[in-house]
Amino acid sequence: MGPALDSLGALVQGASTWMAVRGLANLPRTVHITPADSWHIATGLEPTADPQEFQCQNYDDLADCPILMGHLIDTTFFCRGKPHEIYFRGQADFSLAKFTAMVEKIVRYQTGLFGGAPYKRYVFQYTILPGHKGGGG
């Protein structure tokens, strides 16, 4: 799924949204988001004291962190001492606990393969649309 906006939420994807300015790619960035009332924000960007403001070290980090907004269902698990947040936009008939356990099993295996997790925290984002199956990268 690409960038999207409707009355229930939005998905902002990095490289297709943010312009890269030659010569400025290595500068830190701050993103301020003013979501619709009652929407929540889910992103891998670094949170700040302001719940609507996020930071990153450079353009590559910004481009690699999509921003999901809307009425979200969320949960967090810890693997190898690091938080892994899972966010869902949309409704589906599934067990959040079973899904989380499955994702945690995959993360535990993958981080074991690579000798650890090279990040402070990780954010999974899922958009569930009626009548659509499957997903994209």
mmCIF file of C-alpha atoms in Angstrom:
data_model
loop_
_atom_site.group_PDB
_atom_site.id
_atom_site.type_symbol
_atom_site.label_atom_id
_atom_site.label_comp_id
_atom_site.label_asym_id
_atom_site.label_seq_id
_atom_site.Cartn_x
_atom_site.Cartn_y
_atom_site.Cartn_z
ATOM 1 C CA MET A 1 0.000 0.000 0.000
ATOM 2 C CA GLY A 2 1.302 3.417 -0.905
ATOM 3 C CA PRO A 3 0.640 6.770 0.702
ATOM 4 C CA ALA A 4 -3.000 7.180 1.667
ATOM 5 C CA LEU A 5 -5.391 9.618 3.301
ATOM 6 C CA ASP A 6 -9.045 9.194 4.161
ATOM 7 C CA SER A 7 -11.429 10.079 6.991
ATOM 8 C CA LEU A 8 -10.156 7.168 9.112
ATOM 9 C CA GLY A 9 -6.416 7.648 8.838
ATOM 10 C CA ALA A 10 -3.326 8.296 6.790
ATOM 11 C CA LEU A 11 -0.077 6.694 5.740
ATOM 12 C CA VAL A 12 2.841 8.987 4.900
ATOM 13 C CA GLN A 13 5.781 7.221 3.282
ATOM 14 C CA GLY A 14 9.249 8.691 3.309
ATOM 15 C CA ALA A 15 10.891 8.804 -0.108
ATOM 16 C CA SER A 16 7.609 9.440 -1.923
ATOM 17 C CA THR A 17 6.752 12.327 0.426
ATOM 18 C CA TRP A 18 9.910 14.078 1.610
ATOM 19 C CA MET A 19 12.165 15.921 -0.808
ATOM 20 C CA ALA A 20 15.887 15.355 -0.477
ATOM 21 C CA VAL A 21 17.892 18.533 -0.781
ATOM 22 C CA ARG A 22 21.352 18.025 -2.248
ATOM 23 C CA GLY A 23 24.044 18.868 0.285
ATOM 24 C CA LEU A 24 21.671 18.705 3.263
ATOM 25 C CA ALA A 25 21.043 14.945 3.448
ATOM 26 C CA ASN A 26 23.168 14.449 6.574
ATOM 27 C CA LEU A 27 21.491 17.119 8.691
ATOM 28 C CA PRO A 28 19.112 16.186 11.526
ATOM 29 C CA ARG A 29 15.385 16.634 10.905
ATOM 30 C CA THR A 30 12.395 17.451 13.091
ATOM 31 C CA VAL A 31 8.873 16.597 11.942
ATOM 32 C CA HIS A 32 5.828 18.149 13.601
ATOM 33 C CA ILE A 33 2.529 16.396 12.927
ATOM 34 C CA THR A 34 -0.902 17.824 13.666
ATOM 35 C CA PRO A 35 -3.215 14.833 13.258
ATOM 36 C CA ALA A 36 -6.980 14.943 13.060
ATOM 37 C CA ASP A 37 -8.769 14.901 16.416
ATOM 38 C CA SER A 38 -8.494 11.560 18.213
ATOM 39 C CA TRP A 39 -5.973 10.152 15.715
ATOM 40 C CA HIS A 40 -2.860 8.518 17.065
ATOM 41 C CA ILE A 41 0.575 8.595 15.437
ATOM 42 C CA ALA A 42 2.809 5.554 14.858
ATOM 43 C CA THR A 43 6.304 5.981 13.447
ATOM 44 C CA GLY A 44 9.817 4.708 13.909
ATOM 45 C CA LEU A 45 11.082 8.287 14.099
ATOM 46 C CA GLU A 46 12.499 9.260 17.507
ATOM 47 C CA PRO A 47 9.782 10.633 19.794
ATOM 48 C CA THR A 48 10.355 13.882 21.678
ATOM 49 C CA ALA A 49 8.727 15.376 24.770
ATOM 50 C CA ASP A 50 6.032 16.721 22.429
ATOM 51 C CA PRO A 51 3.824 13.765 21.345
ATOM 52 C CA GLN A 52 3.343 15.422 17.938
ATOM 53 C CA GLU A 53 7.028 16.003 17.239
ATOM 54 C CA PHE A 54 9.611 13.487 16.051
ATOM 55 C CA GLN A 55 13.290 13.638 15.161
ATOM 56 C CA CYS A 56 15.796 11.766 13.055
ATOM 57 C CA GLN A 57 19.505 12.044 12.372
ATOM 58 C CA ASN A 58 19.379 12.492 8.582
ATOM 59 C CA TYR A 59 17.297 12.216 5.419
ATOM 60 C CA ASP A 60 17.828 8.454 5.110
ATOM 61 C CA ASP A 61 16.312 7.889 8.557
ATOM 62 C CA LEU A 62 13.373 10.137 7.636
ATOM 63 C CA ALA A 63 12.794 8.324 4.342
ATOM 64 C CA ASP A 64 12.933 4.919 6.072
ATOM 65 C CA CYS A 65 10.242 5.693 8.674
ATOM 66 C CA PRO A 66 6.659 5.795 7.408
ATOM 67 C CA ILE A 67 4.091 7.598 9.552
ATOM 68 C CA LEU A 68 0.784 5.848 10.205
ATOM 69 C CA MET A 69 -2.075 7.861 11.718
ATOM 70 C CA GLY A 70 -5.661 7.195 12.659
ATOM 71 C CA HIS A 71 -7.648 5.154 15.146
ATOM 72 C CA LEU A 72 -4.943 2.597 15.868
ATOM 73 C CA ILE A 73 -4.826 -0.642 17.804
ATOM 74 C CA ASP A 74 -1.414 -1.124 19.340
ATOM 75 C CA THR A 75 0.675 -3.407 21.485
ATOM 76 C CA THR A 76 4.328 -3.634 22.484
ATOM 77 C CA PHE A 77 6.617 -6.547 23.233
ATOM 78 C CA PHE A 78 10.268 -6.590 24.262
ATOM 79 C CA CYS A 79 12.871 -8.739 22.575
ATOM 80 C CA ARG A 80 16.540 -8.663 23.523
ATOM 81 C CA GLY A 81 15.787 -5.704 25.786
ATOM 82 C CA LYS A 82 14.346 -3.514 23.043
ATOM 83 C CA PRO A 83 10.727 -2.425 22.503
ATOM 84 C CA HIS A 84 8.921 -3.608 19.386
ATOM 85 C CA GLU A 85 5.674 -1.752 18.783
ATOM 86 C CA ILE A 86 2.892 -3.111 16.574
ATOM 87 C CA TYR A 87 0.192 -0.801 15.207
ATOM 88 C CA PHE A 88 -2.927 -1.677 13.220
ATOM 89 C CA ARG A 89 -5.164 0.698 11.306
ATOM 90 C CA GLY A 90 -8.484 -0.918 10.441
ATOM 91 C CA GLN A 91 -10.437 -3.817 11.862
ATOM 92 C CA ALA A 92 -9.864 -7.530 11.422
ATOM 93 C CA ASP A 93 -11.026 -10.695 13.082
ATOM 94 C CA PHE A 94 -7.820 -12.011 14.658
ATOM 95 C CA SER A 95 -6.210 -12.586 18.023
ATOM 96 C CA LEU A 96 -3.882 -9.710 18.875
ATOM 97 C CA ALA A 97 -2.101 -11.887 21.442
ATOM 98 C CA LYS A 98 -1.476 -14.708 18.934
ATOM 99 C CA PHE A 99 -0.358 -12.289 16.235
ATOM 100 C CA THR A 100 2.031 -10.577 18.652
ATOM 101 C CA ALA A 101 3.464 -13.923 19.750
ATOM 102 C CA MET A 102 4.048 -14.862 16.100
ATOM 103 C CA VAL A 103 5.837 -11.562 15.344
ATOM 104 C CA GLU A 104 7.899 -11.874 18.526
ATOM 105 C CA LYS A 105 8.993 -15.377 17.505
ATOM 106 C CA ILE A 106 10.137 -14.066 14.110
ATOM 107 C CA VAL A 107 11.992 -11.114 15.678
ATOM 108 C CA ARG A 108 13.679 -13.361 18.261
ATOM 109 C CA TYR A 109 14.884 -15.706 15.507
ATOM 110 C CA GLN A 110 16.077 -12.919 13.181
ATOM 111 C CA THR A 111 17.889 -10.942 15.891
ATOM 112 C CA GLY A 112 19.512 -14.184 17.034
ATOM 113 C CA LEU A 113 20.708 -14.851 13.502
ATOM 114 C CA PHE A 114 22.302 -11.417 13.297
ATOM 115 C CA GLY A 115 23.694 -11.355 16.827
ATOM 116 C CA GLY A 116 21.350 -8.694 18.179
ATOM 117 C CA ALA A 117 19.107 -5.855 17.147
ATOM 118 C CA PRO A 118 20.875 -2.810 15.610
ATOM 119 C CA TYR A 119 18.149 -0.382 16.704
ATOM 120 C CA LYS A 120 16.750 1.242 19.880
ATOM 121 C CA ARG A 121 13.142 0.317 19.068
ATOM 122 C CA TYR A 122 11.247 -1.095 16.114
ATOM 123 C CA VAL A 123 7.786 -0.182 14.812
ATOM 124 C CA PHE A 124 5.575 -2.519 12.779
ATOM 125 C CA GLN A 125 2.649 -0.911 10.924
ATOM 126 C CA TYR A 126 -0.291 -2.746 9.401
ATOM 127 C CA THR A 127 -3.196 -1.250 7.469
ATOM 128 C CA ILE A 128 -6.201 -3.539 7.197
ATOM 129 C CA LEU A 129 -8.667 -2.657 4.466
ATOM 130 C CA PRO A 130 -12.021 -4.333 3.856
ATOM 131 C CA GLY A 131 -11.915 -6.602 0.823
ATOM 132 C CA HIS A 132 -8.104 -6.468 0.450
ATOM 133 C CA LYS A 133 -5.749 -9.333 1.144
ATOM 134 C CA GLY A 134 -1.995 -9.394 1.176
ATOM 135 C CA GLY A 135 0.338 -6.478 1.456
ATOM 136 C CA GLY A 136 3.383 -4.841 0.171
ATOM 137 C CA GLY A 137 6.945 -4.210 1.168
#
